[in-house]
Coordinates of C-alpha atoms in Angstrom, one line a residue:
M1 CA -2.3 30.1 -4.7
L2 CA 0.8 32.1 -4.6
L3 CA 3.8 29.7 -3.9
K4 CA 6.0 32.7 -3.1
N5 CA 4.3 33.2 0.1
M6 CA 5.7 30.0 1.7
T7 CA 9.3 30.3 0.6
S8 CA 12.1 32.9 -0.1
P9 CA 15.3 33.4 -2.2
E10 CA 17.1 32.2 0.7
L11 CA 15.4 28.7 0.7
I12 CA 16.3 28.1 -2.8
S13 CA 19.8 26.8 -4.0
I14 CA 20.9 26.5 -7.5
N15 CA 23.3 23.6 -9.0
Q16 CA 24.3 22.0 -5.6
A17 CA 26.6 19.1 -6.0
F18 CA 24.8 16.3 -4.0
T19 CA 24.8 12.5 -4.9
T20 CA 22.4 11.0 -2.3
K21 CA 19.1 11.7 -1.6
E22 CA 19.8 11.8 2.2
E23 CA 22.5 14.3 1.7
T24 CA 20.1 16.5 -0.3
I25 CA 17.1 16.2 2.3
K26 CA 19.8 17.0 5.0
Y27 CA 20.9 20.0 3.3
L28 CA 17.3 21.3 2.5
I29 CA 16.4 20.8 6.3
E30 CA 19.3 22.8 7.2
Q31 CA 18.1 26.0 5.2
L32 CA 14.8 25.4 6.8
D33 CA 16.3 25.4 10.2
N34 CA 18.4 28.5 9.4
A35 CA 15.3 30.4 8.1
G36 CA 13.7 29.9 11.6
K37 CA 10.9 27.4 10.3
L38 CA 11.6 24.4 12.4
H39 CA 11.6 23.9 16.2
S40 CA 14.1 20.8 15.7
A41 CA 15.9 19.9 12.4
E42 CA 16.6 16.4 13.8
E43 CA 12.8 15.7 14.8
F44 CA 11.9 16.9 11.2
F45 CA 14.5 15.0 9.5
Q46 CA 13.1 11.9 11.2
A47 CA 9.5 13.0 10.0
V48 CA 10.8 13.2 6.6
L49 CA 12.4 9.9 6.6
E50 CA 9.2 8.0 7.8
R51 CA 7.3 9.5 4.8
E52 CA 10.1 8.1 2.5
G53 CA 9.6 4.7 3.9
L54 CA 5.7 4.8 2.7
S55 CA 6.3 5.4 -1.0
P56 CA 8.7 6.9 -3.7
T57 CA 8.6 10.6 -3.5
G58 CA 10.5 10.8 -6.8
F59 CA 8.1 11.4 -9.7
E60 CA 9.4 11.5 -13.3
G61 CA 11.2 14.0 -15.5
G62 CA 13.8 15.0 -12.9
L63 CA 11.3 15.9 -10.0
A64 CA 11.0 14.9 -6.6
I65 CA 9.0 16.3 -3.5
P66 CA 10.0 14.9 -0.1
H67 CA 7.7 16.2 2.8
G68 CA 7.1 15.8 6.0
K69 CA 4.5 16.6 8.7
S70 CA 5.7 17.3 12.3
L71 CA 5.4 19.1 15.5
A72 CA 8.9 20.2 14.8
V73 CA 7.7 22.6 12.0
K74 CA 6.7 26.0 13.3
E75 CA 5.2 27.2 10.1
A76 CA 4.4 25.5 6.6
A77 CA 7.2 26.4 4.2
F78 CA 9.2 24.6 1.3
A79 CA 12.9 25.0 0.2
I80 CA 14.2 23.8 -3.3
T81 CA 17.4 23.0 -4.8
T82 CA 18.5 22.2 -8.1
L83 CA 21.5 19.6 -8.9
Q84 CA 24.5 19.8 -10.7
K85 CA 24.4 16.2 -11.7
P86 CA 21.0 14.0 -11.5
I87 CA 20.6 11.5 -8.8
S88 CA 19.6 8.2 -10.2
T89 CA 19.0 6.3 -6.9
W90 CA 16.2 8.4 -5.9
E91 CA 13.2 6.0 -5.3
S92 CA 10.5 7.4 -7.9
I93 CA 7.5 5.8 -9.5
D94 CA 9.3 6.1 -12.9
P95 CA 12.3 3.9 -12.5
S96 CA 14.4 5.7 -15.1
N97 CA 13.6 9.0 -13.3
Q98 CA 16.9 11.2 -12.9
V99 CA 16.5 13.7 -10.1
E100 CA 17.5 17.2 -10.6
L101 CA 15.0 19.4 -9.0
V102 CA 13.9 18.7 -5.4
I103 CA 11.4 20.6 -3.6
L104 CA 11.2 19.6 0.4
L105 CA 7.8 20.7 2.1
A106 CA 7.9 21.2 5.8
I107 CA 4.3 21.2 7.5
P108 CA 3.1 21.3 10.8
E109 CA 1.2 18.6 12.1
S110 CA -2.0 20.9 12.9
E111 CA -2.2 21.6 9.0
S112 CA -1.7 17.9 7.8
G113 CA -5.1 17.9 6.3
S114 CA -5.2 21.6 4.9
T115 CA -2.0 23.4 4.1
H116 CA -0.2 20.1 3.3
L117 CA -2.8 18.8 0.8
S118 CA -3.4 22.1 -1.2
L119 CA 0.4 23.2 -1.4
L120 CA 1.4 19.5 -2.6
S121 CA -1.8 19.4 -5.0
E122 CA -0.9 23.0 -6.4
L123 CA 3.0 22.1 -6.7
V124 CA 2.1 18.7 -8.6
T125 CA -0.5 20.3 -10.7
R126 CA 1.9 23.0 -11.9
L127 CA 4.7 20.7 -12.2
S128 CA 2.9 18.5 -14.5
N129 CA 3.6 21.1 -17.1
K130 CA 6.8 20.6 -18.7
T131 CA 7.5 24.1 -19.6
Y132 CA 6.9 25.2 -16.1
K133 CA 9.3 22.7 -14.6
D134 CA 12.0 23.1 -17.0
R135 CA 12.0 27.0 -16.3
L136 CA 12.6 26.0 -12.7
I137 CA 15.4 23.5 -13.4
H138 CA 17.2 25.7 -15.6
S139 CA 17.0 28.8 -13.6
T140 CA 20.5 30.6 -13.2
T141 CA 20.0 32.4 -9.6
S142 CA 17.8 31.6 -6.6
E143 CA 16.1 34.8 -7.4
V144 CA 15.0 33.9 -11.0
L145 CA 13.5 30.5 -9.7
F146 CA 11.9 32.5 -6.8
N147 CA 10.2 34.7 -9.5
E148 CA 9.1 31.9 -11.8
L149 CA 7.4 30.0 -9.1
D150 CA 4.2 32.1 -10.0
H151 CA 4.6 32.5 -13.4
L152 CA 2.0 30.7 -15.3
D153 CA 0.2 32.8 -18.0
E154 CA 2.4 31.4 -20.4
N155 CA 1.5 27.7 -19.4
K156 CA -1.9 28.2 -19.8
Q157 CA -1.9 29.9 -23.3
E158 CA -0.1 27.0 -24.4
E159 CA -2.4 24.5 -23.3
D160 CA -5.3 26.4 -24.4
T161 CA -3.7 26.7 -28.0
S162 CA -3.0 23.1 -28.1
A163 CA -6.5 22.1 -27.2
E164 CA -7.9 24.3 -30.2
T165 CA -5.5 23.0 -32.7
N166 CA -7.1 19.2 -33.1
N167 CA -10.1 18.6 -31.5
L168 CA -11.4 14.9 -32.1
N169 CA -15.0 15.7 -30.5
K170 CA -14.2 12.7 -28.1
T171 CA -15.0 12.9 -24.5
I172 CA -12.9 10.4 -22.2
L173 CA -13.5 10.5 -18.4
A174 CA -10.8 9.2 -16.0
V175 CA -10.6 8.3 -12.5
T176 CA -7.3 8.7 -10.4
A177 CA -6.4 7.4 -7.0
C178 CA -3.4 6.3 -4.9
P179 CA -3.1 5.0 -1.4
A180 CA -2.0 8.2 0.0
G181 CA -4.5 10.1 -2.0
I182 CA -2.0 13.2 -2.4
A183 CA 0.9 13.6 -5.1
H184 CA 0.3 10.6 -7.3
T185 CA -3.5 10.8 -7.7
Y186 CA -3.0 14.9 -8.9
M187 CA 0.0 14.2 -11.2
A188 CA -1.7 11.3 -13.1
A189 CA -4.7 13.5 -13.5
E190 CA -2.6 16.2 -14.7
A191 CA -0.9 14.1 -16.9
L192 CA -4.3 12.8 -18.6
V193 CA -5.5 16.1 -19.1
K194 CA -2.2 17.6 -20.6
A195 CA -2.2 14.5 -22.8
G196 CA -5.9 15.2 -24.0
N197 CA -5.1 18.8 -25.0
E198 CA -2.2 17.4 -27.1
L199 CA -4.5 14.8 -28.9
G200 CA -7.5 17.2 -29.0
I201 CA -9.5 14.8 -26.7
D202 CA -11.7 16.3 -23.8
V203 CA -10.5 14.7 -20.7
V204 CA -12.4 15.1 -17.5
V205 CA -10.8 13.7 -14.4
E206 CA -12.1 12.8 -11.1
K207 CA -9.6 13.0 -8.2
Q208 CA -10.5 10.4 -5.5
G209 CA -7.5 11.6 -3.0
A210 CA -7.0 12.8 0.4
N211 CA -9.6 15.5 0.4
G212 CA -12.3 13.0 -0.7
I213 CA -13.6 13.1 -4.3
E214 CA -12.9 16.1 -6.0
D215 CA -14.2 17.2 -9.5
R216 CA -17.0 14.4 -9.2
H217 CA -18.2 13.3 -12.7
T218 CA -21.7 14.9 -13.3
N219 CA -24.8 13.0 -15.0
E220 CA -24.1 15.0 -18.2
Q221 CA -20.4 14.1 -18.3
L222 CA -21.2 10.4 -17.8
N223 CA -23.8 10.4 -20.4
K224 CA -21.6 12.1 -23.0
A225 CA -18.2 10.3 -22.6
D226 CA -17.0 7.7 -24.8
S227 CA -15.3 5.6 -22.5
V228 CA -13.4 5.6 -18.9
I229 CA -9.9 5.2 -17.8
F230 CA -9.2 4.0 -14.3
A231 CA -6.0 5.0 -13.0
T232 CA -6.0 3.8 -9.4
D233 CA -4.0 1.8 -7.0
V234 CA -7.0 1.3 -4.4
A235 CA -10.3 0.5 -5.2
P236 CA -12.2 3.6 -6.7
K237 CA -15.5 4.4 -5.2
N238 CA -18.9 4.4 -6.8
E239 CA -17.5 2.4 -9.8
E240 CA -21.1 1.5 -10.9
R241 CA -21.6 4.9 -12.4
Y242 CA -19.2 3.9 -15.5
H243 CA -20.8 0.4 -16.0
H244 CA -22.1 1.7 -19.4
L245 CA -18.8 2.9 -20.6
P246 CA -15.8 0.9 -22.3
K247 CA -12.9 0.8 -19.6
V248 CA -9.1 0.9 -19.5
K249 CA -7.9 0.0 -16.0
T250 CA -4.4 0.5 -14.9
S251 CA -1.9 1.7 -12.0
V252 CA -1.8 5.6 -11.0
A253 CA 1.7 5.6 -12.2
A254 CA 0.8 4.6 -15.5
P255 CA -0.4 8.3 -16.7
L256 CA 2.9 9.7 -15.8
R257 CA 4.8 7.6 -18.1
N258 CA 2.4 6.9 -21.3
A259 CA -0.8 8.8 -20.8
K260 CA -1.0 9.2 -24.7
Q261 CA -0.9 5.7 -25.0
L262 CA -3.7 5.1 -22.6
L263 CA -6.0 7.9 -23.9
E264 CA -5.3 6.1 -27.3
Q265 CA -6.3 2.7 -25.8
A266 CA -9.6 4.4 -24.5
L267 CA -10.4 5.6 -27.9
E268 CA -9.7 2.3 -29.7
K269 CA -11.9 0.6 -26.9
S270 CA -14.7 3.2 -27.7
E271 CA -14.6 2.1 -31.1
N272 CA -14.7 -1.4 -30.8
T273 CA -17.0 -1.8 -28.0
F274 CA -20.7 -1.0 -27.5
K275 CA -21.7 2.0 -25.1
K276 CA -24.7 1.2 -23.1
E277 CA -27.6 3.5 -22.6
Y278 CA -26.7 5.8 -19.4
K279 CA -29.6 5.7 -16.9
V280 CA -29.3 8.4 -14.1
N281 CA -29.4 6.9 -10.5
E282 CA -29.1 3.4 -12.0
H283 CA -26.5 1.6 -9.9
V284 CA -26.9 -2.1 -10.8
P285 CA -24.1 -3.1 -13.4
S286 CA -24.5 -5.6 -16.1
E287 CA -23.9 -9.3 -15.0
E288 CA -20.6 -9.2 -17.1
I289 CA -19.3 -6.0 -15.7
E290 CA -20.4 -7.0 -12.3
K291 CA -18.3 -10.3 -12.3
Y292 CA -15.1 -8.5 -13.5
S293 CA -15.3 -5.8 -11.1
M294 CA -16.2 -7.8 -7.9
K295 CA -13.1 -9.8 -8.8
K296 CA -11.2 -6.7 -8.7
E297 CA -13.3 -5.3 -5.9
V298 CA -12.1 -8.5 -3.8
K299 CA -8.4 -7.8 -4.4
D300 CA -8.5 -3.9 -4.0
S301 CA -10.1 -4.7 -0.7
L302 CA -7.7 -7.1 0.6
L303 CA -4.7 -4.7 -0.7
T304 CA -6.5 -1.9 1.4
G305 CA -6.8 -4.0 4.4
I306 CA -3.3 -5.3 4.3
S307 CA -1.9 -1.3 3.9
Y308 CA -3.6 -0.3 7.2
I309 CA -2.4 -3.4 9.0
I310 CA 1.2 -3.3 8.4
P311 CA 2.0 -0.7 10.6
V312 CA 0.1 -2.3 13.4
I313 CA 2.0 -5.5 12.5
V314 CA 5.3 -3.8 12.5
A315 CA 4.8 -1.9 15.7
G316 CA 3.3 -5.1 17.8
G317 CA 5.8 -7.6 16.4
M318 CA 8.7 -5.3 17.2
T319 CA 7.5 -4.2 20.7
L320 CA 6.8 -7.9 21.7
A321 CA 10.4 -9.1 20.3
A322 CA 12.1 -6.5 22.2
A323 CA 10.2 -7.5 25.5
V324 CA 11.4 -11.2 24.6
F325 CA 14.8 -10.2 24.0
L326 CA 15.3 -8.2 27.1
S327 CA 13.9 -10.7 29.3
Q328 CA 16.5 -13.1 28.0
A329 CA 19.5 -11.0 27.4
F330 CA 19.3 -9.7 31.0
N331 CA 17.7 -12.6 32.7
L332 CA 14.3 -10.8 33.5
Q333 CA 12.1 -13.9 32.9
D334 CA 10.6 -13.3 36.4
L335 CA 9.8 -9.7 35.7
Y336 CA 8.5 -10.6 32.4
N337 CA 5.9 -13.0 33.7
T338 CA 5.1 -10.9 36.8
E339 CA 1.6 -9.2 36.3
G340 CA 2.0 -5.3 36.2
S341 CA 5.8 -4.8 35.8
W342 CA 7.1 -2.5 33.2
L343 CA 8.2 -5.6 31.1
W344 CA 5.0 -7.6 31.7
L345 CA 3.2 -4.3 30.2
L346 CA 5.4 -4.0 27.3
R347 CA 4.9 -7.7 26.4
Q348 CA 1.0 -7.2 26.7
L349 CA 1.1 -4.0 24.5
G350 CA 2.8 -5.8 21.5
G351 CA 0.9 -8.8 22.3
T352 CA -2.3 -6.8 22.3
L353 CA -1.6 -5.3 18.7
L354 CA -0.9 -8.8 17.4
G355 CA -3.6 -10.6 19.0
M356 CA -6.5 -8.2 19.4
L357 CA -6.1 -5.3 17.0
M358 CA -4.5 -6.6 13.7
I359 CA -7.5 -8.7 12.6
P360 CA -10.2 -6.1 13.1
V361 CA -8.1 -3.2 11.5
L362 CA -8.0 -5.6 8.6
A363 CA -11.6 -6.6 8.7
G364 CA -12.6 -3.2 9.1
Y365 CA -10.7 -1.6 6.4
M366 CA -11.4 -4.5 4.0
A367 CA -15.2 -3.4 4.6
Y368 CA -14.6 0.2 4.3
S369 CA -12.9 -0.3 0.8
I370 CA -16.0 -1.9 -0.4
A371 CA -18.9 -0.1 1.1
D372 CA -17.0 3.1 2.3
K373 CA -17.5 4.5 6.1
S374 CA -20.9 3.0 6.8
A375 CA -19.2 -0.4 6.8
L376 CA -16.5 0.5 9.4
G377 CA -18.3 -0.6 12.3
P378 CA -19.5 -3.9 11.1
G379 CA -16.1 -4.6 9.6
F380 CA -14.4 -4.0 12.9
A381 CA -17.2 -6.2 14.5
A382 CA -16.3 -8.9 12.2
G383 CA -12.6 -8.9 13.0
V384 CA -13.6 -9.0 16.8
A385 CA -15.9 -12.0 16.0
A386 CA -12.7 -13.9 14.1
N387 CA -10.7 -13.1 17.4
L388 CA -13.4 -14.6 19.6
I389 CA -13.9 -17.8 17.3
G390 CA -10.1 -18.1 16.8
S391 CA -10.2 -18.0 12.9
G392 CA -7.2 -15.4 12.5
F393 CA -6.2 -13.8 9.6
L394 CA -8.5 -16.0 7.5
G395 CA -11.5 -15.2 9.1
G396 CA -10.9 -11.6 9.4
M397 CA -10.7 -11.8 5.6
L398 CA -14.0 -13.3 5.3
G399 CA -15.5 -10.9 7.9
G400 CA -14.5 -7.9 6.1
L401 CA -15.9 -9.2 2.6
L402 CA -19.1 -10.1 4.5
A403 CA -19.6 -6.8 6.1
G404 CA -18.3 -4.8 2.9
Y405 CA -20.6 -6.5 0.8
F406 CA -23.8 -6.5 3.2
L407 CA -23.6 -2.9 3.7
K408 CA -23.3 -2.6 0.1
L409 CA -26.5 -4.4 -0.1
M410 CA -28.2 -2.2 2.6
K411 CA -26.9 1.0 1.1
H412 CA -28.6 -0.3 -2.5
Y413 CA -31.8 -1.4 -1.0
V414 CA -32.1 1.0 2.0
K415 CA -31.3 4.6 0.9
P416 CA -31.1 7.6 3.4
K417 CA -33.6 9.7 2.2
G418 CA -35.5 12.7 3.5
T419 CA -36.0 13.3 7.4
F420 CA -34.5 9.9 8.5
A421 CA -31.5 10.2 6.3
G422 CA -29.3 10.8 9.1
F423 CA -31.0 8.0 11.2
V424 CA -30.5 5.5 8.2
S425 CA -26.7 6.6 7.6
F426 CA -25.5 6.7 11.4
W427 CA -27.7 4.0 13.2
V428 CA -29.4 1.7 10.9
Y429 CA -26.4 0.6 9.1
P430 CA -23.8 0.2 11.7
V431 CA -26.2 -1.3 14.1
V432 CA -28.0 -3.7 11.7
G433 CA -24.4 -4.5 9.7
T434 CA -23.0 -5.4 13.3
L435 CA -25.6 -7.5 14.4
F436 CA -26.1 -9.5 11.1
V437 CA -22.3 -10.0 10.4
G438 CA -21.3 -10.6 13.9
S439 CA -24.1 -13.3 14.3
I440 CA -22.8 -15.2 11.0
M441 CA -19.3 -14.9 12.0
L442 CA -20.0 -16.4 15.7
F443 CA -22.7 -18.9 15.0
V444 CA -22.2 -19.8 11.5
V445 CA -18.5 -19.7 10.4
G446 CA -16.9 -20.3 13.7
K447 CA -17.5 -23.7 14.2
P448 CA -16.3 -25.0 10.8
L449 CA -13.1 -23.0 11.4
A450 CA -12.5 -24.3 14.7
F451 CA -13.2 -27.7 13.8
L452 CA -10.5 -27.3 11.0
N453 CA -8.0 -26.0 13.4
E454 CA -8.3 -28.5 15.9
G455 CA -7.9 -31.5 13.1
L456 CA -4.7 -29.8 11.7
I457 CA -3.5 -29.7 15.4
A458 CA -4.3 -33.1 16.1
C459 CA -2.8 -34.4 13.1
L460 CA 0.5 -32.7 13.8
N461 CA 0.3 -34.0 17.4
G462 CA 0.2 -37.7 15.6
L463 CA 3.6 -36.7 14.0
S464 CA 5.7 -35.5 16.6
G465 CA 7.6 -38.6 17.3
A466 CA 8.2 -39.5 13.7
N467 CA 10.9 -38.4 11.8
A468 CA 12.2 -34.8 12.5
L469 CA 12.6 -33.8 8.7
I470 CA 9.1 -34.9 7.9
L471 CA 7.7 -32.8 10.9
G472 CA 9.8 -29.9 9.8
A473 CA 9.0 -30.0 6.3
I474 CA 5.3 -30.3 7.4
L475 CA 5.5 -27.3 9.7
G476 CA 7.3 -25.0 7.2
A477 CA 4.6 -26.0 4.5
M478 CA 1.7 -25.0 6.8
V479 CA 3.5 -21.8 7.8
S480 CA 3.5 -20.6 4.3
F481 CA 0.2 -22.1 3.0
D482 CA -1.9 -19.2 4.1
L483 CA 0.4 -16.8 5.7
G484 CA -1.2 -16.0 9.1
G485 CA -4.4 -17.9 8.2
P486 CA -5.9 -20.8 10.3
V487 CA -3.4 -23.3 8.9
N488 CA -0.5 -21.0 9.8
K489 CA -2.1 -20.4 13.3
A490 CA -2.6 -24.5 13.8
A491 CA 1.2 -24.8 13.2
Y492 CA 1.7 -22.2 15.8
T493 CA -0.5 -23.5 18.2
F494 CA 1.3 -26.9 17.9
C495 CA 4.7 -25.4 18.1
I496 CA 3.5 -23.4 21.4
G497 CA 1.9 -26.6 22.9
A498 CA 5.2 -28.6 22.2
M499 CA 7.4 -26.1 23.7
A500 CA 5.1 -26.3 26.8
S501 CA 5.6 -30.1 27.0
G502 CA 9.6 -29.5 26.6
N503 CA 9.9 -30.0 22.8
I504 CA 11.5 -26.8 21.7
V505 CA 12.5 -27.9 17.9
P506 CA 9.0 -27.2 16.3
Y507 CA 9.0 -23.6 17.3
A508 CA 12.6 -22.8 15.9
A509 CA 11.6 -24.3 12.6
F510 CA 8.4 -22.3 12.8
A511 CA 10.3 -19.2 13.6
S512 CA 12.7 -19.5 10.8
V513 CA 10.2 -20.5 8.1
K514 CA 8.4 -17.3 8.8
M515 CA 10.9 -15.5 7.1
V516 CA 11.1 -17.4 4.0
S517 CA 7.9 -16.1 2.1
A518 CA 8.9 -12.5 2.7
F519 CA 12.8 -12.8 1.7
S520 CA 11.5 -14.4 -1.5
V521 CA 9.3 -12.0 -2.5
T522 CA 12.0 -9.6 -2.1
G523 CA 14.3 -11.4 -3.8
A524 CA 12.2 -12.3 -6.8
T525 CA 11.2 -8.6 -7.3
I526 CA 14.8 -7.6 -7.4
V527 CA 16.4 -10.4 -9.6
G528 CA 13.2 -10.9 -11.8
K529 CA 12.2 -7.3 -11.6
K530 CA 10.9 -7.1 -15.3
Y531 CA 8.5 -10.0 -14.7
F532 CA 6.5 -8.0 -11.7
S533 CA 4.4 -4.8 -11.8
K534 CA 5.4 -1.6 -10.4
Q535 CA 3.1 -2.2 -7.4
E536 CA 4.4 -5.6 -6.5
Q537 CA 7.7 -4.0 -6.8
E538 CA 7.1 -1.6 -4.2
I539 CA 5.8 -4.3 -2.0
G540 CA 8.8 -6.3 -2.4
K541 CA 10.9 -3.5 -1.2
Q542 CA 9.4 -3.7 2.3
T543 CA 8.8 -7.4 2.8
W544 CA 12.5 -8.4 3.6
L545 CA 11.9 -6.0 6.6
L546 CA 8.8 -7.8 7.8
G547 CA 10.6 -11.1 7.5
L548 CA 13.3 -9.9 9.7
A549 CA 10.6 -9.3 12.3
G550 CA 8.9 -12.7 11.7
I551 CA 5.9 -11.1 9.8
T552 CA 4.7 -13.4 6.9
E553 CA 1.8 -11.3 5.8
G554 CA 3.8 -8.8 3.5
A555 CA 3.5 -11.9 0.7
I556 CA -0.3 -11.9 0.8
P557 CA -0.7 -9.7 -2.3
F558 CA 1.2 -12.0 -4.3
M559 CA -0.5 -15.0 -2.9
I560 CA -3.9 -13.4 -3.9
N561 CA -3.0 -12.1 -7.3
D562 CA -1.6 -15.5 -8.3
P563 CA -2.6 -18.2 -5.6
L564 CA -2.2 -21.5 -7.8
R565 CA 1.7 -20.5 -8.7
V566 CA 2.7 -18.3 -5.5
I567 CA 1.5 -20.8 -2.9
P568 CA 3.5 -23.9 -4.1
S569 CA 6.4 -21.7 -4.7
L570 CA 6.5 -20.5 -1.1
I571 CA 5.5 -23.9 0.4
A572 CA 8.4 -25.8 -1.6
G573 CA 11.1 -23.2 0.0
S574 CA 9.6 -23.5 3.3
A575 CA 9.3 -27.0 3.6
V576 CA 13.0 -27.2 3.0
T577 CA 13.8 -24.7 5.7
G578 CA 11.6 -26.6 8.3
A579 CA 13.4 -29.7 7.5
I580 CA 16.9 -28.3 8.0
V581 CA 15.9 -26.6 11.5
A582 CA 14.7 -29.8 12.6
Y583 CA 17.2 -32.2 11.4
F584 CA 20.0 -30.0 12.9
N585 CA 17.8 -30.1 16.3
I586 CA 17.9 -26.4 16.8
G587 CA 15.6 -25.3 19.5
L588 CA 13.9 -22.3 20.7
N589 CA 12.3 -22.3 24.1
V590 CA 10.7 -18.8 23.8
P591 CA 8.2 -17.4 21.4
G592 CA 10.5 -14.8 20.0
A593 CA 10.0 -13.0 16.6
G594 CA 12.2 -13.0 13.6
I595 CA 16.2 -12.1 13.9
F596 CA 15.8 -11.5 17.5
S597 CA 15.4 -15.4 17.7
L598 CA 19.2 -15.6 17.1
A599 CA 20.5 -15.0 20.5
L600 CA 17.7 -17.4 21.9
L601 CA 18.7 -20.5 20.0
E602 CA 19.4 -23.8 21.6
G603 CA 20.2 -27.5 20.6
Q604 CA 23.9 -26.6 19.1
P605 CA 26.7 -24.2 20.2
L606 CA 25.2 -20.8 19.6
I607 CA 27.3 -19.6 16.6
L608 CA 26.4 -22.8 14.8
A609 CA 22.8 -22.8 15.7
A610 CA 22.6 -19.0 14.4
I611 CA 24.2 -20.1 11.0
V612 CA 21.9 -23.2 10.4
W613 CA 18.8 -21.4 11.6
F614 CA 19.2 -18.3 9.4
G615 CA 21.1 -19.9 6.5
A616 CA 18.0 -22.6 6.6
A617 CA 15.8 -19.6 5.8
I618 CA 18.0 -17.8 3.1
V619 CA 18.2 -21.5 1.5
G620 CA 14.4 -21.8 1.5
A621 CA 14.0 -18.1 0.3
L622 CA 16.4 -18.8 -2.7
I623 CA 14.5 -21.8 -3.5
S624 CA 11.0 -20.0 -3.4
M625 CA 12.6 -17.0 -5.1
I626 CA 13.6 -19.1 -8.2
L627 CA 10.3 -20.7 -8.2
L628 CA 8.5 -17.5 -8.1
I629 CA 10.5 -16.0 -11.0
V630 CA 10.0 -19.0 -13.0
T631 CA 6.2 -19.7 -13.0
R632 CA 5.7 -15.8 -13.4
K633 CA 7.7 -15.9 -16.4
N634 CA 5.9 -18.7 -17.8
K635 CA 2.7 -17.3 -16.8
L636 CA 3.6 -14.3 -18.8
R637 CA 4.7 -16.3 -21.8
K638 CA 1.5 -18.0 -22.1
E639 CA -0.5 -14.6 -21.6
K640 CA 1.4 -13.3 -24.6
S641 CA 1.0 -16.5 -26.7
I642 CA -2.9 -16.4 -26.2
A643 CA -3.1 -12.4 -27.0

């Protein structure tokens, strides 16, 4: 690909004096707009900001590649600037990255799956070469940088020479994959290949990105390899192919920081771990590897499902909150309850996203993570069944795992071959899977979960006349026990029932506690940053916003990774929050969401009620944050002493 065809010297600026990410992006968008590449600079700016909110576009070595896909783009193009002083606040996968080269990609919506992927992968591939990147950064004029874009011969020669100087006759396979499947996937691959050239190791990388599986490892490579590296943030596909090899598992960002160290670790594993015989088309891993991979597979499946439902949760929660707020602020309760009115429809939209769509999306994509596209139908069916039996988040998780592993089993024993291959893939898998998984969810799982919910609600009803402190603490603990699961839903049902009976205090406690887990996770990953992984830090950056919207699910990855420490930590702070709100008799007579509930509080003068209600959430979050940091620190200390 000739990069010059998608830019021009007029879109390249040298040594600009910008100090923030937003300032830099606005300038580059202005350059694109002046060059006639955009229909609307404002719309494209919003598209870029939305992409920035998903994951860091800063990488390492001074590089950042912000990008946006939008109808506001006339034709695919990119603009470049180098900076006088590096920007240290640009969110990057390498926390120490000092951004001094920024490339902004503008892609039409219609080319999101073609031009976008090919251009971004080409850029990150070239920029993974330090010599090439440094030539761009140190270009003295826009014309010089423009001419350097397609200057590659020298780089290839350097890499070829390096590979010939010190060959260890070792072959290491690698798989790279990130949630977006674009930049990090390719940059991690290039970093590993480059480090392999420098060490004299043959590194062959399979990229599992937005284009599907690229450079799939062949049977010959699988047989020849000495070990394998999984640099992934999502569940790798067809992992069973590598069961015979010693393995190193890490995040997709790790090769960008220490690719040589990873390769050396893989070499050490190959020398100290027995390599088993590779058998073509053998898909059943050994018992030891199966147990380990299943544990990671379940975790990766849940993370994948959560990554797909977060937009649904945010959209539904904020839409429903807006409808509630409008009805209260402008005295539109009658309109809010009038079927067919615009406010009723807005309420139904938000409620449907949360009440009907969220759980099927969770279950569907959890199943997809385990057994690929064939599991989507049964996974969605499992989520719908979870809604029908009222099992909520926990039922969706269980259904997603059930659908994923049932389809994985079917694919192992019922293979699509010959004339009936299409029939098996597109009829047998989804239909049989849906009937089996749906039946298990409806007729086996349903009654026990319903019994559990009813028992919890009955228990809470028995406490409704008891001490408010005890009731508030119990409600608080229940909200954060399973973060949206049946225990949480039982507390919610009790609070709604109490509200209908005229007792508006329980729901106020419930709404305040819903912010605790999210706030505490954000606080812990900021204050105790060094004790948490990069992935956990990225999750922490977003959970506070979910907390403001009254969404607890953002803390689930932390709970799944370390439930014995995280659940008690969250329960402790949440119980304190619930007790404080109940003690001060703060009430809420409408099922609001998050921060929007501030204007709807009763029981005390509004300002005092707001201070107590929100302050209780902060106090609880501080308690949980301290416990999260202390327990994680102790865990790491124990692991270090054992090692």
